[in-house]
Amino acid sequence: MDHQGRFRRAALELGIPDDEIGAFSRHLRLSIGLSGGSGGVPAGQFGGSPRLPVDMDWPSAGNSPLPFVFSVECGALPGVDGFDLPADGSLLFFLDHEKDHLDDTGAYARVVYVQDGTATAVTESPGPGLTGKQYDVSATLLAELPPWFGTDEDDDDDEDVDWDDLSSFQQQLARDLERDIPHLDELRALACHLWPGEGLAGACIGGYADEEVVTSVAEQTLAGLEKAGGAVIPMAKWDSHVEKEAHRLTSEWMSLARFPVADAYYYGSFAIRHDDLADARVDKALPVTRFSE
């Protein structure tokens, strides 16, 4: 479905200028919320035993099998502009959240893509504590914007992000946005009206990548440029350069999945480059496990 076209037509009907709609739409992303108990068509499964290819061993880190978190059926998910999920097959997510939280190699997290037509079988857990209670989830669309988006330095009642919590770089982005899009509040309200989701999503597929992943990639990119003979960035300006590079990278990276785990103190996520996802290279996804807020 042409979601950007639907949004543009609805905004034009409200009398909002086309240039403002275009500027807003460059920041608008849709994610797919997964929730249980909504009565919709099942699109995935949390917990229980996964269906793996008959010739595949249970994903593990060395001799340590990884807990299975959830799976989704790609063909049952709503299509999203700019989010090149495989058209069919299934994605399965495995994560040892406690070990991944202390490790930056990605060894304790795995995404498995199983193409349609692959011979699969329900695979029993090779050990205790590797699967949770099973329940089906259905999918709905959610509107997403960057966390700094629309934050007003003169509005003390902003429920999303406080102005003082933004960096100077993000504050300037917010000021520029307010200057360039006078109908910002109306456009935000329209996006939330068109794609409000249904209830609270337990997990999300797509949308903006976890900030920690993009920041880490930005740091590695800049360090690699210096090592290759590029200009050396003074330490006093390092953070600002990293932030600007991370902002640039948001156009290259996206969230593959964000989800809760059995331990209420942790939250898991995978980020992936757009081109890797388009080619189904889900093994390139980078995991980040963080504490829940």
PDB file of C-alpha atoms in Angstrom, residues 136-261:
ATOM      1  CA  ASP A 136       0.072 -15.851  19.042  1.00  0.00           C
ATOM      2  CA  VAL A 137       0.436 -12.195  18.078  1.00  0.00           C
ATOM      3  CA  SER A 138      -1.295 -10.108  15.419  1.00  0.00           C
ATOM      4  CA  ALA A 139       0.111  -7.100  13.561  1.00  0.00           C
ATOM      5  CA  THR A 140      -0.893  -3.466  13.222  1.00  0.00           C
ATOM      6  CA  LEU A 141       0.832  -0.340  11.890  1.00  0.00           C
ATOM      7  CA  LEU A 142       2.315   2.374  14.122  1.00  0.00           C
ATOM      8  CA  ALA A 143       3.603   5.834  13.175  1.00  0.00           C
ATOM      9  CA  GLU A 144       7.171   6.556  14.326  1.00  0.00           C
ATOM     10  CA  LEU A 145       9.175   9.798  14.446  1.00  0.00           C
ATOM     11  CA  PRO A 146      12.665  10.538  15.838  1.00  0.00           C
ATOM     12  CA  PRO A 147      12.727  11.129  19.622  1.00  0.00           C
ATOM     13  CA  TRP A 148      13.759  14.777  19.199  1.00  0.00           C
ATOM     14  CA  PHE A 149      11.052  15.421  16.622  1.00  0.00           C
ATOM     15  CA  GLY A 150       8.652  18.238  17.477  1.00  0.00           C
ATOM     16  CA  THR A 151      10.127  18.957  20.914  1.00  0.00           C
ATOM     17  CA  ASP A 152       9.405  22.593  21.777  1.00  0.00           C
ATOM     18  CA  GLU A 153      11.776  24.584  23.956  1.00  0.00           C
ATOM     19  CA  ASP A 154       8.869  26.772  25.095  1.00  0.00           C
ATOM     20  CA  ASP A 155       6.526  23.875  25.937  1.00  0.00           C
ATOM     21  CA  ASP A 156       6.984  22.548  29.462  1.00  0.00           C
ATOM     22  CA  ASP A 157       4.170  20.020  28.986  1.00  0.00           C
ATOM     23  CA  ASP A 158       5.823  17.920  26.274  1.00  0.00           C
ATOM     24  CA  GLU A 159       5.079  14.325  27.237  1.00  0.00           C
ATOM     25  CA  ASP A 160       7.721  12.675  25.065  1.00  0.00           C
ATOM     26  CA  VAL A 161      11.105  14.327  25.542  1.00  0.00           C
ATOM     27  CA  ASP A 162      12.136  17.316  27.653  1.00  0.00           C
ATOM     28  CA  TRP A 163      13.972  20.070  25.791  1.00  0.00           C
ATOM     29  CA  ASP A 164      16.826  20.012  28.302  1.00  0.00           C
ATOM     30  CA  ASP A 165      17.333  16.296  27.602  1.00  0.00           C
ATOM     31  CA  LEU A 166      18.227  17.022  23.981  1.00  0.00           C
ATOM     32  CA  SER A 167      21.787  17.715  22.888  1.00  0.00           C
ATOM     33  CA  SER A 168      22.566  21.080  21.307  1.00  0.00           C
ATOM     34  CA  PHE A 169      22.631  19.347  17.904  1.00  0.00           C
ATOM     35  CA  GLN A 170      19.169  17.856  18.443  1.00  0.00           C
ATOM     36  CA  GLN A 171      17.831  21.174  19.745  1.00  0.00           C
ATOM     37  CA  GLN A 172      18.941  22.829  16.514  1.00  0.00           C
ATOM     38  CA  LEU A 173      17.261  20.090  14.488  1.00  0.00           C
ATOM     39  CA  ALA A 174      14.037  20.710  16.422  1.00  0.00           C
ATOM     40  CA  ARG A 175      14.260  24.495  15.892  1.00  0.00           C
ATOM     41  CA  ASP A 176      14.823  24.025  12.154  1.00  0.00           C
ATOM     42  CA  LEU A 177      11.866  21.668  12.002  1.00  0.00           C
ATOM     43  CA  GLU A 178       9.549  24.122  13.733  1.00  0.00           C
ATOM     44  CA  ARG A 179      10.695  26.885  11.371  1.00  0.00           C
ATOM     45  CA  ASP A 180      10.246  24.825   8.211  1.00  0.00           C
ATOM     46  CA  ILE A 181       6.972  23.082   9.142  1.00  0.00           C
ATOM     47  CA  PRO A 182       4.467  25.536  10.680  1.00  0.00           C
ATOM     48  CA  HIS A 183       1.767  22.829  10.614  1.00  0.00           C
ATOM     49  CA  LEU A 184       3.943  20.388  12.558  1.00  0.00           C
ATOM     50  CA  ASP A 185       1.385  19.642  15.278  1.00  0.00           C
ATOM     51  CA  GLU A 186      -1.367  18.964  12.735  1.00  0.00           C
ATOM     52  CA  LEU A 187       0.870  16.604  10.754  1.00  0.00           C
ATOM     53  CA  ARG A 188       1.908  14.675  13.865  1.00  0.00           C
ATOM     54  CA  ALA A 189      -1.715  14.314  14.900  1.00  0.00           C
ATOM     55  CA  LEU A 190      -2.669  13.111  11.418  1.00  0.00           C
ATOM     56  CA  ALA A 191       0.062  10.445  11.387  1.00  0.00           C
ATOM     57  CA  CYS A 192      -1.032   9.140  14.789  1.00  0.00           C
ATOM     58  CA  HIS A 193      -4.659   9.161  13.635  1.00  0.00           C
ATOM     59  CA  LEU A 194      -3.917   7.164  10.483  1.00  0.00           C
ATOM     60  CA  TRP A 195      -1.653   4.619  12.197  1.00  0.00           C
ATOM     61  CA  PRO A 196      -2.417   4.560  15.926  1.00  0.00           C
ATOM     62  CA  GLY A 197      -1.827   0.861  16.468  1.00  0.00           C
ATOM     63  CA  GLU A 198      -4.230  -1.164  18.554  1.00  0.00           C
ATOM     64  CA  GLY A 199      -3.445  -1.171  22.245  1.00  0.00           C
ATOM     65  CA  LEU A 200       0.109  -1.509  23.469  1.00  0.00           C
ATOM     66  CA  ALA A 201       2.385  -3.449  21.130  1.00  0.00           C
ATOM     67  CA  GLY A 202       4.524  -6.042  22.874  1.00  0.00           C
ATOM     68  CA  ALA A 203       7.123  -5.885  20.098  1.00  0.00           C
ATOM     69  CA  CYS A 204       7.794  -3.826  16.972  1.00  0.00           C
ATOM     70  CA  ILE A 205       9.157  -4.767  13.566  1.00  0.00           C
ATOM     71  CA  GLY A 206      10.722  -1.893  11.601  1.00  0.00           C
ATOM     72  CA  GLY A 207      10.939   1.783  12.453  1.00  0.00           C
ATOM     73  CA  TYR A 208      13.943   3.692  13.765  1.00  0.00           C
ATOM     74  CA  ALA A 209      17.046   1.777  14.807  1.00  0.00           C
ATOM     75  CA  ASP A 210      18.149   1.708  18.416  1.00  0.00           C
ATOM     76  CA  GLU A 211      20.243   4.807  19.153  1.00  0.00           C
ATOM     77  CA  GLU A 212      23.012   2.735  20.766  1.00  0.00           C
ATOM     78  CA  VAL A 213      23.514   0.713  17.563  1.00  0.00           C
ATOM     79  CA  VAL A 214      23.667   3.752  15.271  1.00  0.00           C
ATOM     80  CA  THR A 215      25.992   5.614  17.652  1.00  0.00           C
ATOM     81  CA  SER A 216      28.316   2.611  17.824  1.00  0.00           C
ATOM     82  CA  VAL A 217      28.399   2.360  14.031  1.00  0.00           C
ATOM     83  CA  ALA A 218      29.117   6.107  13.800  1.00  0.00           C
ATOM     84  CA  GLU A 219      32.049   5.792  16.205  1.00  0.00           C
ATOM     85  CA  GLN A 220      33.491   2.869  14.248  1.00  0.00           C
ATOM     86  CA  THR A 221      33.047   4.741  10.959  1.00  0.00           C
ATOM     87  CA  LEU A 222      34.864   7.845  12.151  1.00  0.00           C
ATOM     88  CA  ALA A 223      37.630   5.824  13.818  1.00  0.00           C
ATOM     89  CA  GLY A 224      38.089   3.864  10.581  1.00  0.00           C
ATOM     90  CA  LEU A 225      38.371   7.070   8.552  1.00  0.00           C
ATOM     91  CA  GLU A 226      41.060   8.379  10.905  1.00  0.00           C
ATOM     92  CA  LYS A 227      42.959   5.088  10.707  1.00  0.00           C
ATOM     93  CA  ALA A 228      42.792   5.194   6.905  1.00  0.00           C
ATOM     94  CA  GLY A 229      44.507   8.574   6.883  1.00  0.00           C
ATOM     95  CA  GLY A 230      41.563  10.920   7.175  1.00  0.00           C
ATOM     96  CA  ALA A 231      41.519  14.080   9.248  1.00  0.00           C
ATOM     97  CA  VAL A 232      42.022  13.508  12.966  1.00  0.00           C
ATOM     98  CA  ILE A 233      39.060  14.731  15.005  1.00  0.00           C
ATOM     99  CA  PRO A 234      40.050  16.627  18.176  1.00  0.00           C
ATOM    100  CA  MET A 235      38.807  14.928  21.329  1.00  0.00           C
ATOM    101  CA  ALA A 236      36.893  18.065  22.292  1.00  0.00           C
ATOM    102  CA  LYS A 237      34.843  17.753  19.083  1.00  0.00           C
ATOM    103  CA  TRP A 238      34.578  13.954  18.979  1.00  0.00           C
ATOM    104  CA  ASP A 239      31.084  13.693  20.514  1.00  0.00           C
ATOM    105  CA  SER A 240      29.575  16.289  18.191  1.00  0.00           C
ATOM    106  CA  HIS A 241      31.080  14.581  15.130  1.00  0.00           C
ATOM    107  CA  VAL A 242      29.746  11.205  16.289  1.00  0.00           C
ATOM    108  CA  GLU A 243      26.279  12.670  16.768  1.00  0.00           C
ATOM    109  CA  LYS A 244      26.217  14.218  13.305  1.00  0.00           C
ATOM    110  CA  GLU A 245      27.436  10.976  11.750  1.00  0.00           C
ATOM    111  CA  ALA A 246      24.817   8.994  13.678  1.00  0.00           C
ATOM    112  CA  HIS A 247      22.122  11.358  12.403  1.00  0.00           C
ATOM    113  CA  ARG A 248      23.302  10.705   8.851  1.00  0.00           C
ATOM    114  CA  LEU A 249      23.304   6.960   9.417  1.00  0.00           C
ATOM    115  CA  THR A 250      19.639   6.908  10.434  1.00  0.00           C
ATOM    116  CA  SER A 251      18.847   6.940   6.705  1.00  0.00           C
ATOM    117  CA  GLU A 252      20.941   3.777   6.177  1.00  0.00           C
ATOM    118  CA  TRP A 253      19.906   1.813   9.260  1.00  0.00           C
ATOM    119  CA  MET A 254      16.551   0.746  10.631  1.00  0.00           C
ATOM    120  CA  SER A 255      15.170  -1.410  13.379  1.00  0.00           C
ATOM    121  CA  LEU A 256      14.570  -5.014  12.433  1.00  0.00           C
ATOM    122  CA  ALA A 257      12.913  -5.781  15.771  1.00  0.00           C
ATOM    123  CA  ARG A 258      12.450  -4.394  19.283  1.00  0.00           C
ATOM    124  CA  PHE A 259      10.933  -6.690  21.892  1.00  0.00           C
ATOM    125  CA  PRO A 260      10.649  -7.520  25.586  1.00  0.00           C
ATOM    126  CA  VAL A 261      12.252 -10.641  27.030  1.00  0.00           C
TER     127      VAL A 261
END
